[in-house]
mmCIF file of C-alpha atoms and ligand atoms in Angstrom:
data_model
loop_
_atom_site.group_PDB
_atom_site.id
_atom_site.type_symbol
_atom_site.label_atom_id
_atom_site.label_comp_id
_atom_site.label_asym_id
_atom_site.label_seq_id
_atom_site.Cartn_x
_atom_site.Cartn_y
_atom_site.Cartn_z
ATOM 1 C CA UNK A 130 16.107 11.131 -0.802
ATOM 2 C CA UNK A 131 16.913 11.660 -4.476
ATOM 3 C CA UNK A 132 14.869 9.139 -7.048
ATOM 4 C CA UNK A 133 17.315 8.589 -9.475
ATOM 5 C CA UNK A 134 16.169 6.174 -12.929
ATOM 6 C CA UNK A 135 18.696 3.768 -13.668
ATOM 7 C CA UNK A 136 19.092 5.195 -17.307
ATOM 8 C CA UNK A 137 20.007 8.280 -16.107
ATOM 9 C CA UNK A 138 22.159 7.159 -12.591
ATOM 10 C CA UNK A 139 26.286 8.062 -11.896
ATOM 11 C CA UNK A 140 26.836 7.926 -8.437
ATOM 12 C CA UNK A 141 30.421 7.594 -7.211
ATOM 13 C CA UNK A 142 30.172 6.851 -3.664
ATOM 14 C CA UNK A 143 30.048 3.496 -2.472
ATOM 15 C CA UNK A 144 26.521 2.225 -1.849
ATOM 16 C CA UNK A 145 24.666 -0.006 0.203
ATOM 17 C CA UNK A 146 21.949 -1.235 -1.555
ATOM 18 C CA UNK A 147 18.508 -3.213 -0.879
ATOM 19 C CA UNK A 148 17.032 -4.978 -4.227
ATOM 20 C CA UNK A 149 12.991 -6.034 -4.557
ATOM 21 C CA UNK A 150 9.711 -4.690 -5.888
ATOM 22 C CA UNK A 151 8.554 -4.265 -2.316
ATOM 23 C CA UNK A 152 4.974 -4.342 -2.965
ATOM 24 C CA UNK A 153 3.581 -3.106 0.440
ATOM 25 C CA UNK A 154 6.874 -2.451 1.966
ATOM 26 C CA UNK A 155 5.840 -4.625 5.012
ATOM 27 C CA UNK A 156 7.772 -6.610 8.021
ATOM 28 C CA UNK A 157 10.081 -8.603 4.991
ATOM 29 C CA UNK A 158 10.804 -6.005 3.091
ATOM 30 C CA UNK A 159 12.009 -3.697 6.528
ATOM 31 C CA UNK A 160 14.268 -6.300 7.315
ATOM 32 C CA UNK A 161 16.159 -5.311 3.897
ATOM 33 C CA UNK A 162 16.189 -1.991 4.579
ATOM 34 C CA UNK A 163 16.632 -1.989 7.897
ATOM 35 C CA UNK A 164 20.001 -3.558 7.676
ATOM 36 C CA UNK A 165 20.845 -1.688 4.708
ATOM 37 C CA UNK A 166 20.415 1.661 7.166
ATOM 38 C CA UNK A 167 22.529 0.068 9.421
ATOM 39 C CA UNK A 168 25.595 0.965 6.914
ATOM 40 C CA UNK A 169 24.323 4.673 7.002
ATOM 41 C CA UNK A 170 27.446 6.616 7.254
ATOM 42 C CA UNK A 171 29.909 4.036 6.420
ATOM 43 C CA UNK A 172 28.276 4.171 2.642
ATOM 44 C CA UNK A 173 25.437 6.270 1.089
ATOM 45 C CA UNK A 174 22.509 3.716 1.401
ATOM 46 C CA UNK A 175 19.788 3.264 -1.475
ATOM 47 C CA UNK A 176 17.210 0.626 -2.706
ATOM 48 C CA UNK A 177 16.498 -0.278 -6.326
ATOM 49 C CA UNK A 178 13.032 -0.836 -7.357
ATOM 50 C CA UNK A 179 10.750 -1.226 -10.253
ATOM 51 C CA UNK A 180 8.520 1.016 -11.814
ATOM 52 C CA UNK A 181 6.300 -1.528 -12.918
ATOM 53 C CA UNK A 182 5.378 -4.538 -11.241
ATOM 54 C CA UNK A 183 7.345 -7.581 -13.883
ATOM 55 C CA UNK A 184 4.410 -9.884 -14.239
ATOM 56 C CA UNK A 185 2.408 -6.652 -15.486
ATOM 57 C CA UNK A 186 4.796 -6.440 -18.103
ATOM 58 C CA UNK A 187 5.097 -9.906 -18.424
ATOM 59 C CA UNK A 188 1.571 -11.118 -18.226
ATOM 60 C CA UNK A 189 -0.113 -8.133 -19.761
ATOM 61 C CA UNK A 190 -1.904 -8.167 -15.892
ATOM 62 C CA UNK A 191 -4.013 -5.216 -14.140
ATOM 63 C CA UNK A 192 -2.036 -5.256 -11.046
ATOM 64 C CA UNK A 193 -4.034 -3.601 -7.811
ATOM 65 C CA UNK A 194 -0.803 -3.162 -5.403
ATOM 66 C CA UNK A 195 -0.675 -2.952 -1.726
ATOM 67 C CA UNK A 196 1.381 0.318 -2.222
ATOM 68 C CA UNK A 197 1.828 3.096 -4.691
ATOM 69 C CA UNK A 198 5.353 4.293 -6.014
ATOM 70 C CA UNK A 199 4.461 7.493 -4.435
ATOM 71 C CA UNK A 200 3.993 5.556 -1.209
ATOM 72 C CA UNK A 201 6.843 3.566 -1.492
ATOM 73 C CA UNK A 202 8.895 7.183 -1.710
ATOM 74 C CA UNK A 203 7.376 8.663 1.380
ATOM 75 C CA UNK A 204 8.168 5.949 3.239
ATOM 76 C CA UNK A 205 11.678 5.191 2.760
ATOM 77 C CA UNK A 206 12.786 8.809 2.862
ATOM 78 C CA UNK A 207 11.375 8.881 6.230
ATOM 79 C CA UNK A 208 13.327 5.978 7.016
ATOM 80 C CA UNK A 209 16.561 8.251 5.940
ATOM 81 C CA UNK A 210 17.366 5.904 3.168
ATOM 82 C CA UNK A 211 19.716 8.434 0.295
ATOM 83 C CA UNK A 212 18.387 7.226 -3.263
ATOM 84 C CA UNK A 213 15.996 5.227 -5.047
ATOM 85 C CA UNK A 214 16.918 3.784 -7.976
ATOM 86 C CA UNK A 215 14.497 2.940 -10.151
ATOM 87 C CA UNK A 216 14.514 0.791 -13.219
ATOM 88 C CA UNK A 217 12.293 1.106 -15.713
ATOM 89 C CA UNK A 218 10.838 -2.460 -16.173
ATOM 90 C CA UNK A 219 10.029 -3.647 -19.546
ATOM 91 C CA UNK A 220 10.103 -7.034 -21.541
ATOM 92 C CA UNK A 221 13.308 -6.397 -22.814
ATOM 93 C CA UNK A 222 15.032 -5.793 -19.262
ATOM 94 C CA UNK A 223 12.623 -9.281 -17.945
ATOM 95 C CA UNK A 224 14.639 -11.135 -21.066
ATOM 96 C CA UNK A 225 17.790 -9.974 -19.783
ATOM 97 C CA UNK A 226 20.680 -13.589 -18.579
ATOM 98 C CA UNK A 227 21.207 -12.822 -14.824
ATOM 99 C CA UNK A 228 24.369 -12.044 -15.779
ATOM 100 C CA UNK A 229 23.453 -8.783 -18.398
ATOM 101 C CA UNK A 230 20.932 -8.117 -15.719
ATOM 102 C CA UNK A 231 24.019 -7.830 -12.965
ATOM 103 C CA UNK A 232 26.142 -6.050 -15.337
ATOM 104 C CA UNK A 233 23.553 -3.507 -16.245
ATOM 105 C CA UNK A 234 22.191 -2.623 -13.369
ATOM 106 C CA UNK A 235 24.410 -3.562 -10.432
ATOM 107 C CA UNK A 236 28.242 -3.534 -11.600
ATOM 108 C CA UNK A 237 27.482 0.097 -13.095
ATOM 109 C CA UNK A 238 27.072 0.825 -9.528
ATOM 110 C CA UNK A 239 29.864 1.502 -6.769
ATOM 111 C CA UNK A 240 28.136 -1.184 -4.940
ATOM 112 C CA UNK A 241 30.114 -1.940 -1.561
ATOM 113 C CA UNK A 242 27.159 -4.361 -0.577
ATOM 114 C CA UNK A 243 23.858 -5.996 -1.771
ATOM 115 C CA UNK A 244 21.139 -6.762 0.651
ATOM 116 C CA UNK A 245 18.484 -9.291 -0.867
ATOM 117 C CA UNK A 246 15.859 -11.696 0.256
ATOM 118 C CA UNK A 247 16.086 -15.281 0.587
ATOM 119 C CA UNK A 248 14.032 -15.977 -2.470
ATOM 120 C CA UNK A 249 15.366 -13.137 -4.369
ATOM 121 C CA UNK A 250 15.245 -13.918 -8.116
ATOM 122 C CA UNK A 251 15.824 -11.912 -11.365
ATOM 123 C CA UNK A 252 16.041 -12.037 -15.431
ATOM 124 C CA UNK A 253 15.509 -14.123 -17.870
ATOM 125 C CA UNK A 254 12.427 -16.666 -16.547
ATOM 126 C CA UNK A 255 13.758 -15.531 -12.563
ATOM 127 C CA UNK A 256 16.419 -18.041 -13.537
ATOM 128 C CA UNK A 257 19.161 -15.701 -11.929
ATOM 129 C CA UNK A 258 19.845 -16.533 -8.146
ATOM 130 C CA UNK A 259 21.566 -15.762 -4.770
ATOM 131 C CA UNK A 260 24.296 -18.544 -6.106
ATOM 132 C CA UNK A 261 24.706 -15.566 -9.258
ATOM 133 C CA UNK A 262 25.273 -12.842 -6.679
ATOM 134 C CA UNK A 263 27.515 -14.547 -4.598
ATOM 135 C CA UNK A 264 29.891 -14.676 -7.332
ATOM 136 C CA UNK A 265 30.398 -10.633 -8.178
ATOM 137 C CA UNK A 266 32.601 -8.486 -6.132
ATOM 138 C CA UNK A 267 30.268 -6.552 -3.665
ATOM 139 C CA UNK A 268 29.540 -8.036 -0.805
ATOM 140 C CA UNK A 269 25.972 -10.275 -0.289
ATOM 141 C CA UNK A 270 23.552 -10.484 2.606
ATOM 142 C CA UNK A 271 20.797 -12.591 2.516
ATOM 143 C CA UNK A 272 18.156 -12.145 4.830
ATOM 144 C CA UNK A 273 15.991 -14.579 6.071
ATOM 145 C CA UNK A 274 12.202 -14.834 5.667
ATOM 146 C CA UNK A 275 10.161 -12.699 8.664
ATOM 147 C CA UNK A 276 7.997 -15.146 9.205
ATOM 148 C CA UNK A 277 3.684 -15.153 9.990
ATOM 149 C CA UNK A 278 3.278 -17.769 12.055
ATOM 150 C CA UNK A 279 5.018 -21.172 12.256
ATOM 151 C CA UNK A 280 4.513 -22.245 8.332
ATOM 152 C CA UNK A 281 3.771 -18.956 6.396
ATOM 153 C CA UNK A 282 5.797 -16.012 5.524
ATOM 154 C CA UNK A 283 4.661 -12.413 5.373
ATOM 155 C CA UNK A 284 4.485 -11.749 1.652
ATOM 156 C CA UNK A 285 2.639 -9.559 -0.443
ATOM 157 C CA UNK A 286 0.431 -12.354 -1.314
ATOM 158 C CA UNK A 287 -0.232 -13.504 2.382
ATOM 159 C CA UNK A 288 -1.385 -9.359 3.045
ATOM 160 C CA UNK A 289 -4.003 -9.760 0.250
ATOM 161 C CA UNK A 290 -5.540 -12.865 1.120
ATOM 162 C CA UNK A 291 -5.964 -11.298 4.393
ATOM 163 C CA UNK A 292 -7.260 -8.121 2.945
ATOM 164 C CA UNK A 293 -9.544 -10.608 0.441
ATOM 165 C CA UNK A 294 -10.917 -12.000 4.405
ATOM 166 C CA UNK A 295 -11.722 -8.678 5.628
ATOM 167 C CA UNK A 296 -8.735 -9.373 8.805
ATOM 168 C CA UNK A 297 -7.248 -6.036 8.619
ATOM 169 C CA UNK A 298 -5.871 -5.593 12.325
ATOM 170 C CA UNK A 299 -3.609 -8.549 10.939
ATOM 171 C CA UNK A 300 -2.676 -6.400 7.741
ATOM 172 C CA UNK A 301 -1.936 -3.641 9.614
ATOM 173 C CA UNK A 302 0.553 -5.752 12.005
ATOM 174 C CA UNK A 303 2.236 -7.505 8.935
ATOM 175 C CA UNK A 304 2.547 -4.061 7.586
ATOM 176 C CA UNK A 305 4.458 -2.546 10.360
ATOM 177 C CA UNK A 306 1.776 0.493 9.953
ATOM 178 C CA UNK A 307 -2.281 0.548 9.416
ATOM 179 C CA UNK A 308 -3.312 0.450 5.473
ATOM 180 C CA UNK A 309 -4.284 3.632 4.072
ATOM 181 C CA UNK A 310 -5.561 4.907 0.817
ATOM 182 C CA UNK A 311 -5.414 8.098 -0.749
ATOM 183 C CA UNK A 312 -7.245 9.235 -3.659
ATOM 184 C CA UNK A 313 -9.846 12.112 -5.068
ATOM 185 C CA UNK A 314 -12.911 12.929 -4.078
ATOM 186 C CA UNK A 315 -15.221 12.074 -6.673
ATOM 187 C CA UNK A 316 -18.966 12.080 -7.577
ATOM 188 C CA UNK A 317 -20.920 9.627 -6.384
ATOM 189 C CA UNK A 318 -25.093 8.950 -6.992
ATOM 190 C CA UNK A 319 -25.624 12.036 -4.937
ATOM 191 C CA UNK A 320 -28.285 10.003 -2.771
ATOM 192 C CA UNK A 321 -25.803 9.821 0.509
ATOM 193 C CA UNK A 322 -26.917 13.179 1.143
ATOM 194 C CA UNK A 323 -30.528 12.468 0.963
ATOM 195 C CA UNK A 324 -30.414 9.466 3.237
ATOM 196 C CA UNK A 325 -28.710 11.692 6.069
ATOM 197 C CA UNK A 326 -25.231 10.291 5.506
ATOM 198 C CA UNK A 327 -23.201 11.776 3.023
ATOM 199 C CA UNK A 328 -19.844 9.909 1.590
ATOM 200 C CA UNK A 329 -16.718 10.623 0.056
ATOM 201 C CA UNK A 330 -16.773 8.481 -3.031
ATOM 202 C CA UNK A 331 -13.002 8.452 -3.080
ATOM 203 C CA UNK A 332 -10.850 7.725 -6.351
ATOM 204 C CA UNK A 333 -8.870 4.277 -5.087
ATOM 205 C CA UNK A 334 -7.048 4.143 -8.138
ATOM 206 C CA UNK A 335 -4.906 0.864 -8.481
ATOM 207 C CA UNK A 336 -4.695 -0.006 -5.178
ATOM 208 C CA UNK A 337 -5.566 -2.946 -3.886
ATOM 209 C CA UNK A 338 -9.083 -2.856 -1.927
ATOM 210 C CA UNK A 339 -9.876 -5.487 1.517
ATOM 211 C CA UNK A 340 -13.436 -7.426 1.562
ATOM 212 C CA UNK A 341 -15.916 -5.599 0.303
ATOM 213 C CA UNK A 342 -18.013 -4.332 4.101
ATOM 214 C CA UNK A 343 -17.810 -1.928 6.583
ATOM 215 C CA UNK A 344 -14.588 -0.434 7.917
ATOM 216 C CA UNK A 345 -14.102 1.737 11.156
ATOM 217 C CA UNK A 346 -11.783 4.416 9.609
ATOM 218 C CA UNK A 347 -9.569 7.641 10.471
ATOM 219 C CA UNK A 348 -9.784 10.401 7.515
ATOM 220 C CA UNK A 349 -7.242 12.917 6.784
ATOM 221 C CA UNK A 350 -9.195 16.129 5.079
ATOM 222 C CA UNK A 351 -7.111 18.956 4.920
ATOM 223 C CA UNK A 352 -4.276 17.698 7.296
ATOM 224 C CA UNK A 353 -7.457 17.512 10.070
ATOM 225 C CA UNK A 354 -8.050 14.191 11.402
ATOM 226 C CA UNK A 355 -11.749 12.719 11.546
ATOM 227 C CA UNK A 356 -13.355 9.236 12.205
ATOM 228 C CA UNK A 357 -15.548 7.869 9.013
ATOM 229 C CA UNK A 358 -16.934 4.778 8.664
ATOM 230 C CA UNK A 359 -16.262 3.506 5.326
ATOM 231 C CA UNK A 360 -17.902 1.310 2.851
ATOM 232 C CA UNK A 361 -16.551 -0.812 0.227
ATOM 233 C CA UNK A 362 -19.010 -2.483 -2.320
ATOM 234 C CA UNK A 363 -21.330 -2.139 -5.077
ATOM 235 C CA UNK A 364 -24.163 -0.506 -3.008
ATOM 236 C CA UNK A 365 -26.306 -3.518 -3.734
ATOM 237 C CA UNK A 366 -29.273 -2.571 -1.929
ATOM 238 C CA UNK A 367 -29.754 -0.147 -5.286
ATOM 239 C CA UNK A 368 -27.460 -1.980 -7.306
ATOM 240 C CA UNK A 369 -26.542 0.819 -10.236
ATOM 241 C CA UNK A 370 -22.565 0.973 -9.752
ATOM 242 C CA UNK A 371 -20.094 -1.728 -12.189
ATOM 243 C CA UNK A 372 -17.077 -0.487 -9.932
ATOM 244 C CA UNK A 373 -16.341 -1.195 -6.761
ATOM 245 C CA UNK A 374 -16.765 1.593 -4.491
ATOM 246 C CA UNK A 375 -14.871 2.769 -2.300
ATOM 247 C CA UNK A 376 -16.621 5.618 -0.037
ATOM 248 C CA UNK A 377 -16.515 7.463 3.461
ATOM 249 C CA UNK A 378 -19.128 8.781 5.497
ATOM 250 C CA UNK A 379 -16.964 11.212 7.704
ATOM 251 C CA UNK A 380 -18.104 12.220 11.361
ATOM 252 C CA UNK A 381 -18.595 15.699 12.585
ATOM 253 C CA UNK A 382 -17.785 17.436 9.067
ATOM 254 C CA UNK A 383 -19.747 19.346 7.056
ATOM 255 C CA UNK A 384 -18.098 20.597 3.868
ATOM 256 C CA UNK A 385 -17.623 20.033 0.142
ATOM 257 C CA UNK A 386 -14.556 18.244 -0.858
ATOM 258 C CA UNK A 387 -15.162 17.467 -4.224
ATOM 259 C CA UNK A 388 -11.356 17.228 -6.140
ATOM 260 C CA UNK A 389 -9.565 17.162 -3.312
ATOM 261 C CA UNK A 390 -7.509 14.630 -1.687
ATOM 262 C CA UNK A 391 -8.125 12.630 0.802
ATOM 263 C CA UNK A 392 -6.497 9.929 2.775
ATOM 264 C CA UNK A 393 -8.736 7.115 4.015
ATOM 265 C CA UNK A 394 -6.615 4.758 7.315
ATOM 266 C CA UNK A 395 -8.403 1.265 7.697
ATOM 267 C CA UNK A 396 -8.232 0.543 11.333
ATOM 268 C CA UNK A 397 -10.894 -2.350 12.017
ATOM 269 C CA UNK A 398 -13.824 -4.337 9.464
ATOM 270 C CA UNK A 399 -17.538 -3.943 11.398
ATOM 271 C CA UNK A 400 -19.989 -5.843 8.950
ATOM 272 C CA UNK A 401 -20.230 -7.806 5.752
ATOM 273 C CA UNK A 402 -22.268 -5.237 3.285
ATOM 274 C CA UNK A 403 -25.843 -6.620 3.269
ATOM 275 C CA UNK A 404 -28.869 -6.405 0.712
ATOM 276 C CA UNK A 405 -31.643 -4.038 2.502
ATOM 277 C CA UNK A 406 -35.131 -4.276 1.535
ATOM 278 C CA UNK A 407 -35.168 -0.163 0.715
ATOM 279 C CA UNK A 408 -34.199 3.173 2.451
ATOM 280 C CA UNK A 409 -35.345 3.041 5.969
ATOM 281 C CA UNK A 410 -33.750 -0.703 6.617
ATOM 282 C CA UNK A 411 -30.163 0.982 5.254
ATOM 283 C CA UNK A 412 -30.911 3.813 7.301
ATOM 284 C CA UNK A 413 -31.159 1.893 10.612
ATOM 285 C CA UNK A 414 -28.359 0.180 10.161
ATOM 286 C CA UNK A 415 -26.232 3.104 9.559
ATOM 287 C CA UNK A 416 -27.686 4.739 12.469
ATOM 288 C CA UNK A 417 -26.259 1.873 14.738
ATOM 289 C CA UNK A 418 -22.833 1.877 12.350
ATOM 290 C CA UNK A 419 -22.450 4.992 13.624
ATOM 291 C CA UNK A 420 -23.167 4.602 17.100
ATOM 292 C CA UNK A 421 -20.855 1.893 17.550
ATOM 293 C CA UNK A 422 -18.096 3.350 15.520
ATOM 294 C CA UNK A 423 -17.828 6.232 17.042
ATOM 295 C CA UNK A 424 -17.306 5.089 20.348
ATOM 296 C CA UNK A 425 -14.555 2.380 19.146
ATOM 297 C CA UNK A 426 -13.092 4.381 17.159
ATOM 298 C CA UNK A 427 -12.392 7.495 19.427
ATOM 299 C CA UNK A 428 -8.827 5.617 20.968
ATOM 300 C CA UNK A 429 -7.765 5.069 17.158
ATOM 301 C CA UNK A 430 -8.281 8.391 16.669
ATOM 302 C CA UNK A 431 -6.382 9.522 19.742
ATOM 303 C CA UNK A 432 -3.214 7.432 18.720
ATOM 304 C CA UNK A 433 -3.226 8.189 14.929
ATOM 305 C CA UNK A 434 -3.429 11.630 15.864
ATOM 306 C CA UNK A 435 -0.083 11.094 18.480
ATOM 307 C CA UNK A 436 1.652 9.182 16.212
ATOM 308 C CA UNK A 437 1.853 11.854 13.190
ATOM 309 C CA UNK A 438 4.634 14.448 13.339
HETATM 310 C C1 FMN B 279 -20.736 3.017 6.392
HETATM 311 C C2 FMN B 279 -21.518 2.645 5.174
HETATM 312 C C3 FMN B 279 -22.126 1.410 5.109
HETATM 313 C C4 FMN B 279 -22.868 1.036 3.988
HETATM 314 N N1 FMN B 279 -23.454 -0.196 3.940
HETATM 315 C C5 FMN B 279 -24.181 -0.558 2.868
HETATM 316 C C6 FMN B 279 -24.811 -1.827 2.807
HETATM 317 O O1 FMN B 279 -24.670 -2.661 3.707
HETATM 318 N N2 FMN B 279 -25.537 -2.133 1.714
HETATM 319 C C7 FMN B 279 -25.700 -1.250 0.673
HETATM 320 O O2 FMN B 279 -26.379 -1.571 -0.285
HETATM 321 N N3 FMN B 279 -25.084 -0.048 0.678
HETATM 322 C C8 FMN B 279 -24.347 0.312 1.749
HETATM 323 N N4 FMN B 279 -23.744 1.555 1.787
HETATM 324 C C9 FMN B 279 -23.730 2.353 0.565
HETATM 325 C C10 FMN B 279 -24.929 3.240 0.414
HETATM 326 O O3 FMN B 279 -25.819 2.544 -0.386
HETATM 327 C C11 FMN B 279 -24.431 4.519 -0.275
HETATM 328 O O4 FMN B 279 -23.600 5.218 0.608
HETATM 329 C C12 FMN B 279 -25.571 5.393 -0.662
HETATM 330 O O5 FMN B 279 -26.336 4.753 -1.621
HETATM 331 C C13 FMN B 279 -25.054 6.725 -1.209
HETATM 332 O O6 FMN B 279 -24.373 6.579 -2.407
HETATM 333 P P1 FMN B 279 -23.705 7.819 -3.144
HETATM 334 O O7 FMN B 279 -22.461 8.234 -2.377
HETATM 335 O O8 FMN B 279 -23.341 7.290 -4.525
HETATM 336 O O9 FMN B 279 -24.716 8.897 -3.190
HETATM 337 C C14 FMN B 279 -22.993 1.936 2.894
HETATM 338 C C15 FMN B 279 -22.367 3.181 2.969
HETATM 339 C C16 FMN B 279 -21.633 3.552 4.081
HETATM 340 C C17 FMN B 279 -20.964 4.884 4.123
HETATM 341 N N1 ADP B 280 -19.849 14.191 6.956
HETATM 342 C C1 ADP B 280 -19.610 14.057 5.639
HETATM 343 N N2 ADP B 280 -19.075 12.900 5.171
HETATM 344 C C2 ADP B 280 -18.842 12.767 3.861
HETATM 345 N N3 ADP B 280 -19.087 13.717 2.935
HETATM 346 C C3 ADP B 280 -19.602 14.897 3.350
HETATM 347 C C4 ADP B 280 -19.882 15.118 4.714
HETATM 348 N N4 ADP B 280 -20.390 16.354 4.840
HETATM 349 C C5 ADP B 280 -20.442 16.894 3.619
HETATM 350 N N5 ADP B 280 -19.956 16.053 2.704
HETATM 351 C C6 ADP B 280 -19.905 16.399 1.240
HETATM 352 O O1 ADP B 280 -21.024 15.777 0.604
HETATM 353 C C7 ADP B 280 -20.608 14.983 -0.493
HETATM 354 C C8 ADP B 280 -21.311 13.655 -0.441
HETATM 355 O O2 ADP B 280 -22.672 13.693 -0.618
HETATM 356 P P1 ADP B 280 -23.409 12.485 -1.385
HETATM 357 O O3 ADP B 280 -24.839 12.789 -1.486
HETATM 358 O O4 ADP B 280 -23.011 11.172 -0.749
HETATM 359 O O5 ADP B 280 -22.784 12.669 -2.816
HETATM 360 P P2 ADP B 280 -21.919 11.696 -3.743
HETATM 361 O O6 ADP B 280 -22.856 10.676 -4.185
HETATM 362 O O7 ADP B 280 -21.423 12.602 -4.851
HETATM 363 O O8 ADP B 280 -20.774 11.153 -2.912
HETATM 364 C C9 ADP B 280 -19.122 14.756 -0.270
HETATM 365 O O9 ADP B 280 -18.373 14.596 -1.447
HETATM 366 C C10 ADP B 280 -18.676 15.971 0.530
HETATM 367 O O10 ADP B 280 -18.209 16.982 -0.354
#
C-alpha cells in the first residue's frame, strides 16, 4: 500500500475510495472498506484519511485515539487496500464550503466511486452532506450504521465508554480484533523488582487507555509471545506517579528491555486497582493475580499465538 498526502497525489487510474477518520478502524468503519475491496480489480481501491483528528485542530483538544496512524497503515494494507490518501488537516481545510472541500480533494481524483457512512459529514461547520455527494459525478454508496445492540451504534465513542467501564471482551468484539498497545519500555520507580514482580513501564503515548485495574494480557517482546498481567493506574498504594501508568509484569521472562518496543494485547479486566495498607498486602494480591492469570490466560495465549502469520 502506498501512503500518498493529498498535496503531493496524481493518480490516473480510476479509484474506489472509502472517506472517514476511522478512529479505531472497528466493525463501522470495515463495512466501508470492506465494500470498497469488493471493487478490487475492477478499480485500484484506496481510503482517504486525516492526519489529525479535526476537533484537535478545531478545539485545540489532546486527543487519546483508539488507533495510531501507524496502526491504521498496518491494518489496511493487510486488508490489500492500494493507497492511503492522507490529508493534512488544518483550520484552513475545516473552513473549507463542502463544495471547495469536494473539489479539492475528491474531483482531483479519478474517483469511479465514493463509499461513505451514513452520517458522513465534512467542511465548513460539517455543514457538507450525503445530499452534496450525491450531486458530483462518481458514483455514492452509503452504508448503513453496524449497529451494537438494538438502539446504539458502534462508534468510536461507544468503544471508549466501554474502555472508560473496564468491558474490554466487548471492545475487542466491536473492534473486529483484541486492543493492543505498543510503545517503549521506559523507567519506572525501580521498586517492581524489589517486590518480586518486575514491570514494563511501557510508553502508551496518545493512545487511549481502558479503566484504570488489572488486565490479563498477551506481550509481544522480540516477536516472542508471553502472558503479563498488566496494570493501569497511579500506583496509589505509594502514590508518587502524576501520569497514568501503564505497566506489565510479564510471565516466565527474565531480561532487560529497557528502549525497546513492546506490544501489550488486552484480552480480559481482573480487578479494580485497590489502595494496600504497604508491601506485603500488594504482594499477596499479586501472588493470587498471578495464579489466576496464568491459568486463564494460557487458551488466549494459544489462539493469539495461531492467529499471527
Ligand atoms: C498486575 C499488577 C497489579 C497491580 N495492582 C496494583 C494495585 O492494586 N494497587 C497499587 O497501588 N499498585 C498496583 N500495582 C502497581 C505497583 O505498585 C507497581 O508495579 C510497583 O510499585 C512497581 O512500580 P515500578 O515499575 O515503578 O517500579 C500493580 C502492578 C501490576 C503489575
Ligand atoms: N518478568 C518480567 N516482567 C517485566 N519486566 C521484567 C521481567 N523480567 C525482567 N524485567 C526487566 O526489569 C525491568 C523492570 O523492573 P522494575 O523494578 O519494575 O523497574 P521499573 O520501575 O524501571 O519498571 C523491566 O523494564 C525489564 O527490563
Amino acid at each position: 500500500m502506498k501512503v500518498i498526502k493529498m498535496e503531493e497525489v496524481h493518480l490516473t487510474e480510476p479509484l474506489s475510495l472509502a472517506i472517514g477518520f476511522f478512529d479505531g478502524l472497528h466493525l463501522g468503519h470495515m463495512s466501508l472498506i470492506n465494500e470498497v475491496l469488493k471493487y478490487k480489480g475492477e478499480t485500484k481501491t484506496a481510503v482517504m484519511s486525516f492526519d489529525v483528528h479535526p476537533l484537535c485542530v478545531l478545539k485545540g483538544e489532546k486527543r487519546q485515539s483508539i488507533i495510531t496512524l501507524e496502526e491504521k497503515k498496518e491494518l489496511l494494507e493487510e486488508m490489500g487496500i492500494d493507497y492511503l490518501l492522507v490529508i493534512h488537516f488544518t483550520k484552513e481545510v475545516a473552513a473549507l464550503s463542502p463544495q471547495a472541500f469536494i473539489d479539492e480533494y475528491l474531483n482531483k481524483l479519478p474517483l469511479k466511486r465514493l463509499v461513505c457512512g451514513y452520517d458522513f459529514h465534512f467542511g465548513d461547520h460539517n455543514s457538507g452532506s450525503i445530499e452534496d455527494l450525491k450531486k458530483q459525478s462518481f458514483e455514492l454508496i452509503v452504508k448503513n450504521a453496524v449497529m451494537y445492540n438494538e438502539t446504539e451504534k458502534v462508534s468510536s465513542t461507544l468503544i471508549k465508554k466501554l474502555m472508560d467501564q473496564g468491558m474490554i471482551e466487548e471492545v475487542n468484539t466491536l473492534l473486529g480484533r483484541p486492543y493492543k498497545v505498543k510503545g517503549t519500555v521506559i523507567h519506572g520507580k525501580q521498586r517492581g523488582r524489589l517486590i518480586g514482580f518486575p514491570t514494563l513501564n511501557i510508553d502508551y503515548g496518545m493512545k487511549y487507555l481502558p479503566k484504570r485495574g488489572v488486565y490479563g494480557t498477551i506481550v509481544e517482546i522480540n516477536h516472542q509471545y508471553y502472558i503479563g498481567m498488566a496494570n493501569i493506574g497511579m500506583n496509589p498504594t505509594f502514590n508518587d506517579i502524576n501520569r497514568l501508568s501503564l505497566e506489565v509484569n510479564v510471565f516466565d521472562f527474565d531480561e532487560d528491555v529497557y528502549g525497546k518496543e513492546v506490544e501489550v494485547t488486552f484480552c480480559l479486566y481482573k480487578r479494580e486497582e485497590t489502595v494496600f495498607n504497604g508491601l506485603e498486602g500488594l504482594k499477596t494480591q499479586l501472588t493470587e493475580d498471578r495464579k489466576y492469570l496464568s491459568q486463564v490466560m494460557k487458551k488466549y495465549l494459544t489462539l493469539y499465538k495461531n492467529n499471527v502469520k
